[in-house]
Amino acid sequence: MFRRSVKNLSRENKLMKTKKLNIHIALLVFYLVGIILCTSCTDEKTPVPTNPDSIPPKKEMGYQISKDPVVGNGEGFAGIFNVPEMLALCVKDSAPEKELALRYAQAFTKLEMELLKLEINSKGSPGSIAYNNNPMNFVFECIYLIDSIPKKQPKDCQVVVLEASTMYIYNFYGEYKNLYLAYEQIKDDLKAHHLEQVGPMREFYVTDPVREKDSTQWLTRILVPIQFKK
């Protein structure tokens, strides 16, 4: 299990004012359609400047787990971290390839509306999880990490806990349509260093393309749950 529903919602959480609709979702959805079926599937706040010395050294049989809890935003492999549970608001859906753009847009719109209705804050960047790569029925989940359990039960989405996992983390800079390049590198890295993917990858779209016009500066953070092969 890599996610679980939160059914009993606390009534004592403090209501908080949420963010307004993030315009860059429309751009994100447009580019996602071009790359989404190329990604390898099975299952944060604004990043701080990277420190090259914090990238853990490679071992003969794979990478070691970093003791540094901070994930830098340098290009490429950022380290292997024990990532804690993530509380998230999510919409899970499926669609054939030709309908993905619409379904992604609808899912993120539902999430934004629920954040407003529930009066809770998002915690970091929007994200998604891909559960397969079937062009006839692609199963996906759009997510927003949240800072507290809502007082009311959401109507059009779920509150879930994305379970803790040891994660290989990779930072990709560039247009979303080129994300396949990151996945090719990740696949090679896992194979070369005897690491095994054990759940669906998570993507977080850190940079807002509306504010940052230079697409070479768009950061997508990819989290891959892994285990060390014996």
Short mmCIF file of C-alpha atoms in Angstrom, two decimals:
data_model
loop_
_atom_site.label_atom_id
_atom_site.label_comp_id
_atom_site.label_asym_id
_atom_site.label_seq_id
_atom_site.Cartn_x
_atom_site.Cartn_y
_atom_site.Cartn_z
CA MET A 1 0.00 0.00 0.00
CA PHE A 2 1.35 3.41 -0.96
CA ARG A 3 -1.70 5.50 -0.13
CA ARG A 4 -4.57 5.20 2.30
CA SER A 5 -7.77 7.15 2.72
CA VAL A 6 -8.40 9.37 5.72
CA LYS A 7 -12.03 8.75 6.58
CA ASN A 8 -12.38 10.17 10.08
CA LEU A 9 -11.74 13.85 9.66
CA SER A 10 -10.78 15.91 12.71
CA ARG A 11 -13.19 18.68 13.71
CA GLU A 12 -10.57 20.55 15.69
CA ASN A 13 -8.23 21.63 12.92
CA LYS A 14 -7.82 25.36 12.50
CA LEU A 15 -9.41 26.74 9.33
CA MET A 16 -6.87 28.38 7.08
CA LYS A 17 -7.14 30.63 4.08
CA THR A 18 -6.21 28.81 0.87
CA LYS A 19 -4.41 29.88 -2.27
CA LYS A 20 -6.16 31.10 -5.38
CA LEU A 21 -6.38 29.05 -8.57
CA ASN A 22 -2.91 28.43 -10.00
CA ILE A 23 -2.95 29.34 -13.69
CA HIS A 24 0.03 27.23 -14.64
CA ILE A 25 -2.03 24.03 -14.37
CA ALA A 26 -3.40 24.68 -17.86
CA LEU A 27 0.11 24.79 -19.29
CA LEU A 28 1.06 21.74 -17.30
CA VAL A 29 -1.82 19.68 -18.64
CA PHE A 30 -1.01 20.67 -22.22
CA TYR A 31 2.55 19.39 -21.95
CA LEU A 32 1.71 16.33 -19.87
CA VAL A 33 -0.26 14.76 -22.68
CA GLY A 34 2.83 14.69 -24.84
CA ILE A 35 4.92 12.78 -22.29
CA ILE A 36 2.59 10.97 -19.95
CA LEU A 37 2.48 7.66 -21.78
CA CYS A 38 6.28 7.65 -22.07
CA THR A 39 6.82 7.59 -18.32
CA SER A 40 7.67 4.47 -16.37
CA CYS A 41 4.81 3.64 -14.01
CA THR A 42 4.27 1.36 -10.94
CA ASP A 43 2.82 3.24 -7.69
CA GLU A 44 7.68 20.30 -0.71
CA LYS A 45 7.78 23.22 -0.19
CA THR A 46 9.82 25.62 -2.32
CA PRO A 47 13.23 23.90 -2.65
CA VAL A 48 16.33 25.41 -1.14
CA PRO A 49 19.51 26.03 -3.19
CA THR A 50 21.42 22.83 -3.81
CA ASN A 51 24.69 21.93 -2.15
CA PRO A 52 26.73 19.54 -4.35
CA ASP A 53 28.43 18.16 -1.24
CA SER A 54 25.07 16.92 0.06
CA ILE A 55 24.62 14.48 -2.85
CA PRO A 56 25.39 11.07 -1.34
CA PRO A 57 28.29 9.14 -2.83
CA LYS A 58 27.66 6.04 -4.93
CA LYS A 59 28.44 2.68 -3.39
CA GLU A 60 29.55 -0.38 -5.29
CA MET A 61 26.08 -1.91 -5.03
CA GLY A 62 23.83 1.12 -5.29
CA TYR A 63 23.48 4.49 -3.55
CA GLN A 64 23.50 5.10 0.16
CA ILE A 65 20.61 6.86 1.90
CA SER A 66 21.32 10.52 2.56
CA LYS A 67 21.27 11.73 6.15
CA ASP A 68 20.53 15.25 4.90
CA PRO A 69 16.73 15.86 5.07
CA VAL A 70 16.95 18.77 2.61
CA VAL A 71 16.43 18.02 -1.07
CA GLY A 72 18.39 20.47 -3.21
CA ASN A 73 17.22 21.63 -6.60
CA GLY A 74 20.31 20.95 -8.65
CA GLU A 75 19.90 19.26 -12.02
CA GLY A 76 19.65 15.46 -12.07
CA PHE A 77 20.02 12.99 -9.24
CA ALA A 78 19.43 14.71 -5.89
CA GLY A 79 19.89 11.78 -3.55
CA ILE A 80 18.07 8.92 -1.86
CA PHE A 81 15.96 9.96 1.11
CA ASN A 82 13.62 8.43 3.65
CA VAL A 83 10.54 10.46 2.71
CA PRO A 84 7.87 10.70 5.43
CA GLU A 85 4.12 10.32 4.97
CA MET A 86 2.42 13.01 2.89
CA LEU A 87 -1.10 14.19 3.62
CA ALA A 88 -2.79 14.92 0.31
CA LEU A 89 -6.01 15.93 -1.35
CA CYS A 90 -6.42 13.84 -4.48
CA VAL A 91 -8.60 13.04 -7.44
CA LYS A 92 -8.06 9.61 -9.00
CA ASP A 93 -9.34 9.00 -12.52
CA SER A 94 -8.69 7.10 -15.72
CA ALA A 95 -9.09 7.96 -19.37
CA PRO A 96 -7.97 6.98 -22.86
CA GLU A 97 -5.06 8.94 -24.26
CA LYS A 98 -7.19 11.33 -26.31
CA GLU A 99 -9.10 12.48 -23.20
CA LEU A 100 -6.16 12.92 -20.84
CA ALA A 101 -5.76 16.68 -21.24
CA LEU A 102 -9.41 17.27 -20.37
CA ARG A 103 -9.40 14.83 -17.45
CA TYR A 104 -6.24 16.27 -15.94
CA ALA A 105 -7.66 19.78 -16.22
CA GLN A 106 -10.91 18.67 -14.60
CA ALA A 107 -9.08 16.91 -11.78
CA PHE A 108 -6.90 19.91 -10.91
CA THR A 109 -9.92 22.21 -11.11
CA LYS A 110 -11.78 19.99 -8.62
CA LEU A 111 -8.81 20.10 -6.28
CA GLU A 112 -8.54 23.87 -6.43
CA MET A 113 -12.26 24.27 -5.76
CA GLU A 114 -12.13 21.85 -2.84
CA LEU A 115 -9.22 23.74 -1.28
CA LEU A 116 -11.39 26.85 -1.33
CA LYS A 117 -14.49 25.09 0.02
CA LEU A 118 -12.61 23.28 2.77
CA GLU A 119 -10.64 26.40 3.70
CA ILE A 120 -7.32 24.59 3.90
CA ASN A 121 -3.91 25.42 2.48
CA SER A 122 -1.95 23.52 -0.11
CA LYS A 123 1.53 22.60 1.04
CA GLY A 124 3.90 22.96 -1.87
CA SER A 125 3.48 22.23 -5.54
CA PRO A 126 0.77 20.38 -7.48
CA GLY A 127 1.65 16.83 -8.41
CA SER A 128 0.51 13.62 -10.00
CA ILE A 129 0.94 9.87 -9.73
CA ALA A 130 0.68 7.49 -12.70
CA TYR A 131 -0.42 3.93 -12.06
CA ASN A 132 0.01 2.43 -15.52
CA ASN A 133 0.85 3.38 -19.11
CA ASN A 134 -2.06 1.85 -20.97
CA PRO A 135 -3.08 4.27 -23.79
CA MET A 136 -6.59 2.81 -23.78
CA ASN A 137 -7.19 3.42 -20.08
CA PHE A 138 -4.50 5.46 -18.35
CA VAL A 139 -4.96 5.49 -14.55
CA PHE A 140 -3.69 8.59 -12.77
CA GLU A 141 -4.09 10.67 -9.66
CA CYS A 142 -3.76 14.44 -9.38
CA ILE A 143 -2.72 15.64 -5.95
CA TYR A 144 -2.15 18.64 -3.74
CA LEU A 145 -0.26 18.16 -0.51
CA ILE A 146 -2.13 19.84 2.34
CA ASP A 147 -1.08 21.15 5.74
CA SER A 148 -3.97 19.76 7.81
CA ILE A 149 -6.93 17.40 7.75
CA PRO A 150 -10.01 19.36 6.68
CA LYS A 151 -12.85 19.87 9.11
CA LYS A 152 -15.41 18.82 6.52
CA GLN A 153 -15.51 15.75 4.29
CA PRO A 154 -14.53 16.66 0.70
CA LYS A 155 -17.26 16.22 -1.87
CA ASP A 156 -15.37 15.71 -5.12
CA CYS A 157 -12.03 14.32 -3.95
CA GLN A 158 -10.37 12.27 -1.22
CA VAL A 159 -8.04 12.95 1.65
CA VAL A 160 -5.32 10.31 1.59
CA VAL A 161 -1.98 9.59 3.15
CA LEU A 162 0.82 8.82 0.72
CA GLU A 163 2.86 6.40 2.72
CA ALA A 164 6.46 6.88 3.78
CA SER A 165 9.06 5.34 1.52
CA THR A 166 12.73 5.34 0.65
CA MET A 167 12.83 7.53 -2.46
CA TYR A 168 15.26 8.07 -5.30
CA ILE A 169 14.80 11.77 -6.13
CA TYR A 170 15.57 13.36 -9.47
CA ASN A 171 15.25 17.02 -10.49
CA PHE A 172 14.44 17.73 -14.12
CA TYR A 173 14.66 21.17 -15.70
CA GLY A 174 12.87 21.86 -18.96
CA GLU A 175 9.57 21.61 -20.78
CA TYR A 176 7.18 18.93 -19.59
CA LYS A 177 7.16 17.32 -23.03
CA ASN A 178 10.82 16.40 -22.46
CA LEU A 179 10.27 14.60 -19.17
CA TYR A 180 10.85 11.30 -20.93
CA LEU A 181 14.56 12.20 -20.91
CA ALA A 182 14.51 12.18 -17.11
CA TYR A 183 12.76 8.83 -17.01
CA GLU A 184 15.31 7.30 -19.36
CA GLN A 185 18.12 8.49 -17.07
CA ILE A 186 16.31 7.26 -13.95
CA LYS A 187 15.77 3.84 -15.51
CA ASP A 188 19.48 3.58 -16.37
CA ASP A 189 20.49 4.73 -12.88
CA LEU A 190 18.30 2.19 -11.10
CA LYS A 191 19.62 -0.63 -13.25
CA ALA A 192 23.26 0.41 -12.97
CA HIS A 193 23.19 0.75 -9.19
CA HIS A 194 21.06 -2.27 -8.32
CA LEU A 195 18.01 -0.35 -7.20
CA GLU A 196 14.46 -1.62 -7.71
CA GLN A 197 11.36 0.52 -8.13
CA VAL A 198 8.66 -0.70 -5.73
CA GLY A 199 5.75 1.65 -6.31
CA PRO A 200 4.32 4.43 -8.48
CA MET A 201 6.50 7.46 -9.17
CA ARG A 202 5.35 10.84 -7.88
CA GLU A 203 5.88 14.04 -9.85
CA PHE A 204 5.75 17.54 -8.37
CA TYR A 205 5.65 20.57 -10.69
CA VAL A 206 7.69 23.03 -8.66
CA THR A 207 8.00 25.96 -11.06
CA ASP A 208 5.07 28.11 -12.16
CA PRO A 209 5.46 28.63 -15.95
CA VAL A 210 3.27 31.72 -15.81
CA ARG A 211 5.79 33.48 -13.57
CA GLU A 212 8.89 31.88 -15.07
CA LYS A 213 8.82 32.29 -18.85
CA ASP A 214 12.15 30.53 -19.43
CA SER A 215 11.21 26.86 -19.87
CA THR A 216 14.79 25.77 -19.12
CA GLN A 217 14.12 26.88 -15.53
CA TRP A 218 10.97 24.79 -15.05
CA LEU A 219 11.67 22.29 -12.29
CA THR A 220 9.85 18.97 -12.05
CA ARG A 221 10.80 16.85 -9.03
CA ILE A 222 10.41 13.10 -9.53
CA LEU A 223 10.21 10.77 -6.53
CA VAL A 224 10.71 7.04 -7.14
CA PRO A 225 10.05 4.58 -4.29
CA ILE A 226 12.91 2.08 -4.31
CA GLN A 227 14.55 -0.75 -2.47
CA PHE A 228 18.13 -1.96 -2.61
CA LYS A 229 18.58 -5.23 -4.42
CA LYS A 230 20.51 -7.89 -2.54
#
